[in-house]
PDB file of C-alpha atoms in Angstrom:
ATOM      1  CA  UNK Z   1      -1.297  -5.271  12.209  1.00 61.00           C
ATOM      2  CA  UNK Z   2       2.177  -5.302  10.709  1.00 67.00           C
ATOM      3  CA  UNK Z   3       0.747  -7.670   8.089  1.00 68.00           C
ATOM      4  CA  UNK Z   4      -1.335  -4.885   6.544  1.00 74.00           C
ATOM      5  CA  UNK Z   5       1.326  -2.299   5.780  1.00 77.00           C
ATOM      6  CA  UNK Z   6       4.593  -4.214   5.578  1.00 81.00           C
ATOM      7  CA  UNK Z   7       6.813  -3.404   2.576  1.00 83.00           C
ATOM      8  CA  UNK Z   8       6.042  -6.848   1.156  1.00 85.00           C
ATOM      9  CA  UNK Z   9       2.281  -6.306   1.460  1.00 83.00           C
ATOM     10  CA  UNK Z  10       2.453  -2.841  -0.115  1.00 83.00           C
ATOM     11  CA  UNK Z  11       4.580  -4.252  -2.958  1.00 87.00           C
ATOM     12  CA  UNK Z  12       2.045  -7.042  -3.529  1.00 87.00           C
ATOM     13  CA  UNK Z  13      -0.512  -4.411  -4.560  1.00 88.00           C
ATOM     14  CA  UNK Z  14       1.801  -2.788  -7.121  1.00 91.00           C
ATOM     15  CA  UNK Z  15      -0.062  -4.372 -10.040  1.00 90.00           C
ATOM     16  CA  UNK Z  16      -3.337  -2.896  -8.730  1.00 90.00           C
ATOM     17  CA  UNK Z  17      -1.907   0.624  -8.664  1.00 92.00           C
ATOM     18  CA  UNK Z  18      -0.370   0.172 -12.122  1.00 94.00           C
ATOM     19  CA  UNK Z  19      -3.603  -1.171 -13.666  1.00 93.00           C
ATOM     20  CA  UNK Z  20      -5.692   1.623 -12.188  1.00 92.00           C
ATOM     21  CA  UNK Z  21      -3.127   4.230 -13.290  1.00 93.00           C
ATOM     22  CA  UNK Z  22      -3.298   2.862 -16.855  1.00 95.00           C
ATOM     23  CA  UNK Z  23      -7.095   3.055 -16.741  1.00 92.00           C
ATOM     24  CA  UNK Z  24      -6.909   6.655 -15.518  1.00 91.00           C
ATOM     25  CA  UNK Z  25      -4.395   7.611 -18.218  1.00 94.00           C
ATOM     26  CA  UNK Z  26      -6.617   6.021 -20.875  1.00 94.00           C
ATOM     27  CA  UNK Z  27      -9.502   8.237 -19.708  1.00 92.00           C
ATOM     28  CA  UNK Z  28      -7.287  11.322 -19.918  1.00 92.00           C
ATOM     29  CA  UNK Z  29      -6.044  10.306 -23.372  1.00 95.00           C
ATOM     30  CA  UNK Z  30      -9.608   9.709 -24.592  1.00 94.00           C
ATOM     31  CA  UNK Z  31     -10.692  13.149 -23.351  1.00 93.00           C
ATOM     32  CA  UNK Z  32      -7.593  14.785 -24.877  1.00 93.00           C
ATOM     33  CA  UNK Z  33      -8.300  13.254 -28.297  1.00 95.00           C
ATOM     34  CA  UNK Z  34     -11.796  14.749 -28.178  1.00 95.00           C
ATOM     35  CA  UNK Z  35     -10.473  18.051 -26.740  1.00 94.00           C
ATOM     36  CA  UNK Z  36     -12.783  17.605 -23.766  1.00 94.00           C
ATOM     37  CA  UNK Z  37     -12.016  19.004 -20.302  1.00 92.00           C
ATOM     38  CA  UNK Z  38     -11.078  16.590 -17.524  1.00 88.00           C
ATOM     39  CA  UNK Z  39     -12.344  17.035 -13.978  1.00 88.00           C
ATOM     40  CA  UNK Z  40      -9.139  16.189 -12.117  1.00 82.00           C
ATOM     41  CA  UNK Z  41     -10.922  16.078  -8.736  1.00 81.00           C
ATOM     42  CA  UNK Z  42     -13.434  13.511  -9.944  1.00 82.00           C
ATOM     43  CA  UNK Z  43     -10.788  11.555 -11.843  1.00 86.00           C
ATOM     44  CA  UNK Z  44      -8.476  11.346  -8.828  1.00 84.00           C
ATOM     45  CA  UNK Z  45     -11.295  10.407  -6.471  1.00 82.00           C
ATOM     46  CA  UNK Z  46     -12.325   7.617  -8.858  1.00 83.00           C
ATOM     47  CA  UNK Z  47      -8.704   6.485  -9.157  1.00 87.00           C
ATOM     48  CA  UNK Z  48      -8.055   6.420  -5.414  1.00 86.00           C
ATOM     49  CA  UNK Z  49     -11.424   4.754  -4.733  1.00 85.00           C
ATOM     50  CA  UNK Z  50     -10.638   2.051  -7.272  1.00 87.00           C
ATOM     51  CA  UNK Z  51      -7.162   1.407  -5.870  1.00 89.00           C
ATOM     52  CA  UNK Z  52      -8.272   1.419  -2.238  1.00 88.00           C
ATOM     53  CA  UNK Z  53     -11.334  -0.772  -2.892  1.00 87.00           C
ATOM     54  CA  UNK Z  54      -9.270  -3.343  -4.764  1.00 88.00           C
ATOM     55  CA  UNK Z  55      -6.684  -3.395  -1.986  1.00 89.00           C
ATOM     56  CA  UNK Z  56      -9.175  -3.359   0.885  1.00 89.00           C
ATOM     57  CA  UNK Z  57     -11.963  -5.552  -0.514  1.00 87.00           C
ATOM     58  CA  UNK Z  58     -10.172  -7.510  -3.230  1.00 84.00           C
ATOM     59  CA  UNK Z  59     -12.667  -6.632  -5.928  1.00 82.00           C
ATOM     60  CA  UNK Z  60     -13.112  -4.152  -8.727  1.00 81.00           C
ATOM     61  CA  UNK Z  61     -16.137  -1.889  -8.759  1.00 77.00           C
ATOM     62  CA  UNK Z  62     -17.647  -0.770 -12.038  1.00 74.00           C
ATOM     63  CA  UNK Z  63     -17.152   2.994 -11.983  1.00 72.00           C
ATOM     64  CA  UNK Z  64     -20.741   3.666 -13.048  1.00 72.00           C
ATOM     65  CA  UNK Z  65     -22.246   0.609 -11.339  1.00 78.00           C
ATOM     66  CA  UNK Z  66     -24.786   0.620  -8.545  1.00 86.00           C
ATOM     67  CA  UNK Z  67     -22.381  -0.880  -6.012  1.00 84.00           C
ATOM     68  CA  UNK Z  68     -19.817   1.893  -6.597  1.00 82.00           C
ATOM     69  CA  UNK Z  69     -22.528   4.562  -6.376  1.00 84.00           C
ATOM     70  CA  UNK Z  70     -23.713   3.049  -3.103  1.00 88.00           C
ATOM     71  CA  UNK Z  71     -20.157   2.881  -1.780  1.00 85.00           C
ATOM     72  CA  UNK Z  72     -19.463   6.520  -2.769  1.00 83.00           C
ATOM     73  CA  UNK Z  73     -22.679   7.644  -1.057  1.00 88.00           C
ATOM     74  CA  UNK Z  74     -21.634   5.834   2.135  1.00 88.00           C
ATOM     75  CA  UNK Z  75     -18.119   7.256   1.908  1.00 85.00           C
ATOM     76  CA  UNK Z  76     -19.363  10.829   1.390  1.00 84.00           C
ATOM     77  CA  UNK Z  77     -21.822  10.430   4.269  1.00 89.00           C
ATOM     78  CA  UNK Z  78     -19.077   9.231   6.597  1.00 85.00           C
ATOM     79  CA  UNK Z  79     -16.749  12.036   5.550  1.00 83.00           C
ATOM     80  CA  UNK Z  80     -19.463  14.663   5.952  1.00 85.00           C
ATOM     81  CA  UNK Z  81     -20.156  13.473   9.519  1.00 87.00           C
ATOM     82  CA  UNK Z  82     -16.456  13.932  10.291  1.00 82.00           C
ATOM     83  CA  UNK Z  83     -16.700  17.523   9.060  1.00 82.00           C
ATOM     84  CA  UNK Z  84     -19.834  18.496  10.981  1.00 86.00           C
ATOM     85  CA  UNK Z  85     -19.698  20.605  14.123  1.00 85.00           C
ATOM     86  CA  UNK Z  86     -21.619  18.941  16.908  1.00 85.00           C
ATOM     87  CA  UNK Z  87     -22.630  21.192  19.789  1.00 84.00           C
ATOM     88  CA  UNK Z  88     -21.982  18.322  22.180  1.00 85.00           C
ATOM     89  CA  UNK Z  89     -18.304  18.341  21.187  1.00 85.00           C
ATOM     90  CA  UNK Z  90     -17.991  21.707  22.911  1.00 87.00           C
ATOM     91  CA  UNK Z  91     -20.823  21.514  25.428  1.00 86.00           C
ATOM     92  CA  UNK Z  92     -21.537  17.843  26.212  1.00 85.00           C
ATOM     93  CA  UNK Z  93     -24.586  18.663  28.302  1.00 84.00           C
ATOM     94  CA  UNK Z  94     -26.339  20.146  25.219  1.00 78.00           C
ATOM     95  CA  UNK Z  95     -26.212  16.878  23.273  1.00 72.00           C
ATOM     96  CA  UNK Z  96     -29.867  15.980  23.694  1.00 72.00           C
ATOM     97  CA  UNK Z  97     -31.009  19.475  22.879  1.00 82.00           C
ATOM     98  CA  UNK Z  98     -29.028  20.954  19.995  1.00 83.00           C
ATOM     99  CA  UNK Z  99     -27.631  17.918  18.182  1.00 84.00           C
ATOM    100  CA  UNK Z 100     -30.996  16.162  18.260  1.00 84.00           C
ATOM    101  CA  UNK Z 101     -32.941  19.285  17.247  1.00 84.00           C
ATOM    102  CA  UNK Z 102     -30.630  20.057  14.332  1.00 85.00           C
ATOM    103  CA  UNK Z 103     -30.889  16.473  13.107  1.00 88.00           C
ATOM    104  CA  UNK Z 104     -27.152  15.839  13.414  1.00 88.00           C
ATOM    105  CA  UNK Z 105     -27.589  12.861  15.721  1.00 88.00           C
ATOM    106  CA  UNK Z 106     -30.123  11.226  13.387  1.00 92.00           C
ATOM    107  CA  UNK Z 107     -27.918  11.925  10.347  1.00 92.00           C
ATOM    108  CA  UNK Z 108     -24.870  10.451  12.086  1.00 91.00           C
ATOM    109  CA  UNK Z 109     -26.814   7.312  13.054  1.00 93.00           C
ATOM    110  CA  UNK Z 110     -28.177   6.937   9.513  1.00 94.00           C
ATOM    111  CA  UNK Z 111     -24.675   7.217   8.022  1.00 92.00           C
ATOM    112  CA  UNK Z 112     -23.306   4.726  10.536  1.00 92.00           C
ATOM    113  CA  UNK Z 113     -26.104   2.225   9.842  1.00 95.00           C
ATOM    114  CA  UNK Z 114     -25.530   2.406   6.063  1.00 94.00           C
ATOM    115  CA  UNK Z 115     -21.786   2.000   6.598  1.00 92.00           C
ATOM    116  CA  UNK Z 116     -22.213  -0.894   9.031  1.00 94.00           C
ATOM    117  CA  UNK Z 117     -24.672  -2.704   6.744  1.00 94.00           C
ATOM    118  CA  UNK Z 118     -22.321  -2.358   3.793  1.00 92.00           C
ATOM    119  CA  UNK Z 119     -19.269  -3.536   5.736  1.00 92.00           C
ATOM    120  CA  UNK Z 120     -21.216  -6.475   7.176  1.00 93.00           C
ATOM    121  CA  UNK Z 121     -22.085  -7.506   3.602  1.00 92.00           C
ATOM    122  CA  UNK Z 122     -18.379  -7.331   2.695  1.00 90.00           C
ATOM    123  CA  UNK Z 123     -17.451  -9.411   5.765  1.00 91.00           C
ATOM    124  CA  UNK Z 124     -20.154 -11.987   4.951  1.00 92.00           C
ATOM    125  CA  UNK Z 125     -18.938 -12.155   1.359  1.00 89.00           C
ATOM    126  CA  UNK Z 126     -15.363 -12.659   2.585  1.00 88.00           C
ATOM    127  CA  UNK Z 127     -16.468 -15.467   4.907  1.00 86.00           C
ATOM    128  CA  UNK Z 128     -18.393 -17.233   2.115  1.00 86.00           C
ATOM    129  CA  UNK Z 129     -16.514 -20.485   1.366  1.00 84.00           C
ATOM    130  CA  UNK Z 130     -17.723 -20.365  -2.273  1.00 86.00           C
ATOM    131  CA  UNK Z 131     -16.175 -16.941  -2.815  1.00 83.00           C
ATOM    132  CA  UNK Z 132     -13.618 -16.645  -5.596  1.00 80.00           C
ATOM    133  CA  UNK Z 133     -10.382 -15.479  -3.971  1.00 77.00           C
ATOM    134  CA  UNK Z 134      -8.689 -12.404  -5.475  1.00 74.00           C
ATOM    135  CA  UNK Z 135      -5.261 -12.919  -7.055  1.00 76.00           C
ATOM    136  CA  UNK Z 136      -3.698 -10.885  -4.232  1.00 79.00           C
ATOM    137  CA  UNK Z 137      -4.967 -11.374  -0.705  1.00 85.00           C
ATOM    138  CA  UNK Z 138      -6.939  -8.245   0.227  1.00 88.00           C
ATOM    139  CA  UNK Z 139      -6.725  -6.342   3.489  1.00 90.00           C
ATOM    140  CA  UNK Z 140     -10.078  -7.673   4.630  1.00 90.00           C
ATOM    141  CA  UNK Z 141      -8.816 -11.218   3.978  1.00 89.00           C
ATOM    142  CA  UNK Z 142      -5.859 -10.514   6.265  1.00 88.00           C
ATOM    143  CA  UNK Z 143      -8.082  -8.970   8.919  1.00 89.00           C
ATOM    144  CA  UNK Z 144     -10.424 -11.963   8.794  1.00 89.00           C
ATOM    145  CA  UNK Z 145      -7.407 -14.233   9.236  1.00 87.00           C
ATOM    146  CA  UNK Z 146      -6.423 -12.225  12.327  1.00 86.00           C
ATOM    147  CA  UNK Z 147     -10.040 -12.462  13.527  1.00 87.00           C
ATOM    148  CA  UNK Z 148     -10.028 -16.263  13.139  1.00 86.00           C
ATOM    149  CA  UNK Z 149      -6.619 -16.764  14.790  1.00 86.00           C
ATOM    150  CA  UNK Z 150      -7.057 -14.173  17.594  1.00 81.00           C
ATOM    151  CA  UNK Z 151      -3.301 -13.570  18.100  1.00 76.00           C
ATOM    152  CA  UNK Z 152      -3.769 -10.555  20.387  1.00 74.00           C
ATOM    153  CA  UNK Z 153      -4.135 -10.470  24.153  1.00 72.00           C
ATOM    154  CA  UNK Z 154      -7.503  -8.748  23.770  1.00 79.00           C
ATOM    155  CA  UNK Z 155     -10.310 -10.029  21.576  1.00 86.00           C
ATOM    156  CA  UNK Z 156     -10.312  -8.890  17.926  1.00 86.00           C
ATOM    157  CA  UNK Z 157     -13.993  -8.740  16.937  1.00 89.00           C
ATOM    158  CA  UNK Z 158     -15.840  -8.355  13.652  1.00 90.00           C
ATOM    159  CA  UNK Z 159     -16.557  -4.789  14.749  1.00 92.00           C
ATOM    160  CA  UNK Z 160     -12.784  -4.242  14.921  1.00 90.00           C
ATOM    161  CA  UNK Z 161     -12.424  -5.690  11.410  1.00 91.00           C
ATOM    162  CA  UNK Z 162     -15.088  -3.322  10.055  1.00 92.00           C
ATOM    163  CA  UNK Z 163     -13.582  -0.334  11.880  1.00 91.00           C
ATOM    164  CA  UNK Z 164     -10.070  -0.975  10.539  1.00 91.00           C
ATOM    165  CA  UNK Z 165     -11.374  -1.449   6.984  1.00 90.00           C
ATOM    166  CA  UNK Z 166     -13.407   1.760   7.149  1.00 88.00           C
ATOM    167  CA  UNK Z 167     -10.424   3.679   8.528  1.00 87.00           C
ATOM    168  CA  UNK Z 168      -8.290   2.421   5.651  1.00 86.00           C
ATOM    169  CA  UNK Z 169     -10.927   3.296   3.065  1.00 86.00           C
ATOM    170  CA  UNK Z 170     -11.809   6.757   4.403  1.00 83.00           C
ATOM    171  CA  UNK Z 171      -8.186   7.726   4.995  1.00 81.00           C
ATOM    172  CA  UNK Z 172      -7.018   6.259   1.703  1.00 80.00           C
ATOM    173  CA  UNK Z 173      -9.481   7.840  -0.698  1.00 78.00           C
ATOM    174  CA  UNK Z 174     -10.325  11.459  -0.090  1.00 74.00           C
ATOM    175  CA  UNK Z 175      -7.008  12.481   1.441  1.00 78.00           C
ATOM    176  CA  UNK Z 176      -4.931  10.948  -1.352  1.00 76.00           C
ATOM    177  CA  UNK Z 177      -7.171  12.444  -4.029  1.00 75.00           C
ATOM    178  CA  UNK Z 178      -7.064  15.875  -2.365  1.00 79.00           C
ATOM    179  CA  UNK Z 179      -3.260  15.786  -2.146  1.00 84.00           C
ATOM    180  CA  UNK Z 180      -2.931  14.987  -5.856  1.00 81.00           C
ATOM    181  CA  UNK Z 181      -5.482  17.653  -6.839  1.00 79.00           C
ATOM    182  CA  UNK Z 182      -3.600  20.268  -4.784  1.00 85.00           C
ATOM    183  CA  UNK Z 183      -0.336  19.128  -6.353  1.00 87.00           C
ATOM    184  CA  UNK Z 184      -1.801  19.403  -9.861  1.00 82.00           C
ATOM    185  CA  UNK Z 185      -3.227  22.836  -9.033  1.00 85.00           C
ATOM    186  CA  UNK Z 186       0.181  23.990  -7.849  1.00 89.00           C
ATOM    187  CA  UNK Z 187       1.837  22.677 -11.018  1.00 88.00           C
ATOM    188  CA  UNK Z 188      -0.704  24.496 -13.193  1.00 86.00           C
ATOM    189  CA  UNK Z 189      -0.189  27.715 -11.272  1.00 91.00           C
ATOM    190  CA  UNK Z 190       3.616  27.391 -11.271  1.00 92.00           C
ATOM    191  CA  UNK Z 191       4.484  25.349 -14.391  1.00 87.00           C
ATOM    192  CA  UNK Z 192       8.223  26.101 -14.156  1.00 86.00           C
ATOM    193  CA  UNK Z 193       8.581  24.260 -10.844  1.00 75.00           C
TER     194      UNK Z 193
END
C-alpha cells in the first residue's frame, strides 16, 4: 500500500490538483465579474470530487454530466449511512426489530448495492484491454496491479480493491471540502488573521 501514498505518487498528481484549482478559480472569477454570489461549499465539494476522482479513477467527470450526478448520489448515500444512528449499534439484539422497521437496514443495503455496482463498473473499465490509459497511473490502476501480482501473504481480492477505492473517495472528498469551508468561514469572520 506504500505505492498509493508515497511522496513520489502524491507528487505525480500535482498537475491534477493544479488544473482543477485553475478551473475552480476561473469559476470564481466568472462569478466575480458578474457580481454573482459563490456557494463555497458547493464549489469546494466539486473541486475535491474532481481531484479525487481524477486521482482515484484516472478520468475527468463532467461537472453537470450524468455520471458525476450518479457518483455524487452514491457518495451522499454512503456518507449519510455513516451518519445514521442504528439501534443495533447500541443494542445488537434489536437489529431485526428497530433497524428493519425504520427502514435503515433496507436503505443501507440499497446504498451499498449502488456503490458496489458503480465500483464494479470502474473495475471492469480498468480491466478492459482497449481502455485508454490516463497520463498518470490512477490509484485504481495501482490497486489492480497489486490484485494481479498478489504480493501479500493474504489474498487481495476485487472486494478489497473496491473497499480501498471507496475509502479513498469518501475520505478525500467531503472531509477536505468541509475543512476548506470551515477555514474560509474563519477567515471571513476574522479577516485580520
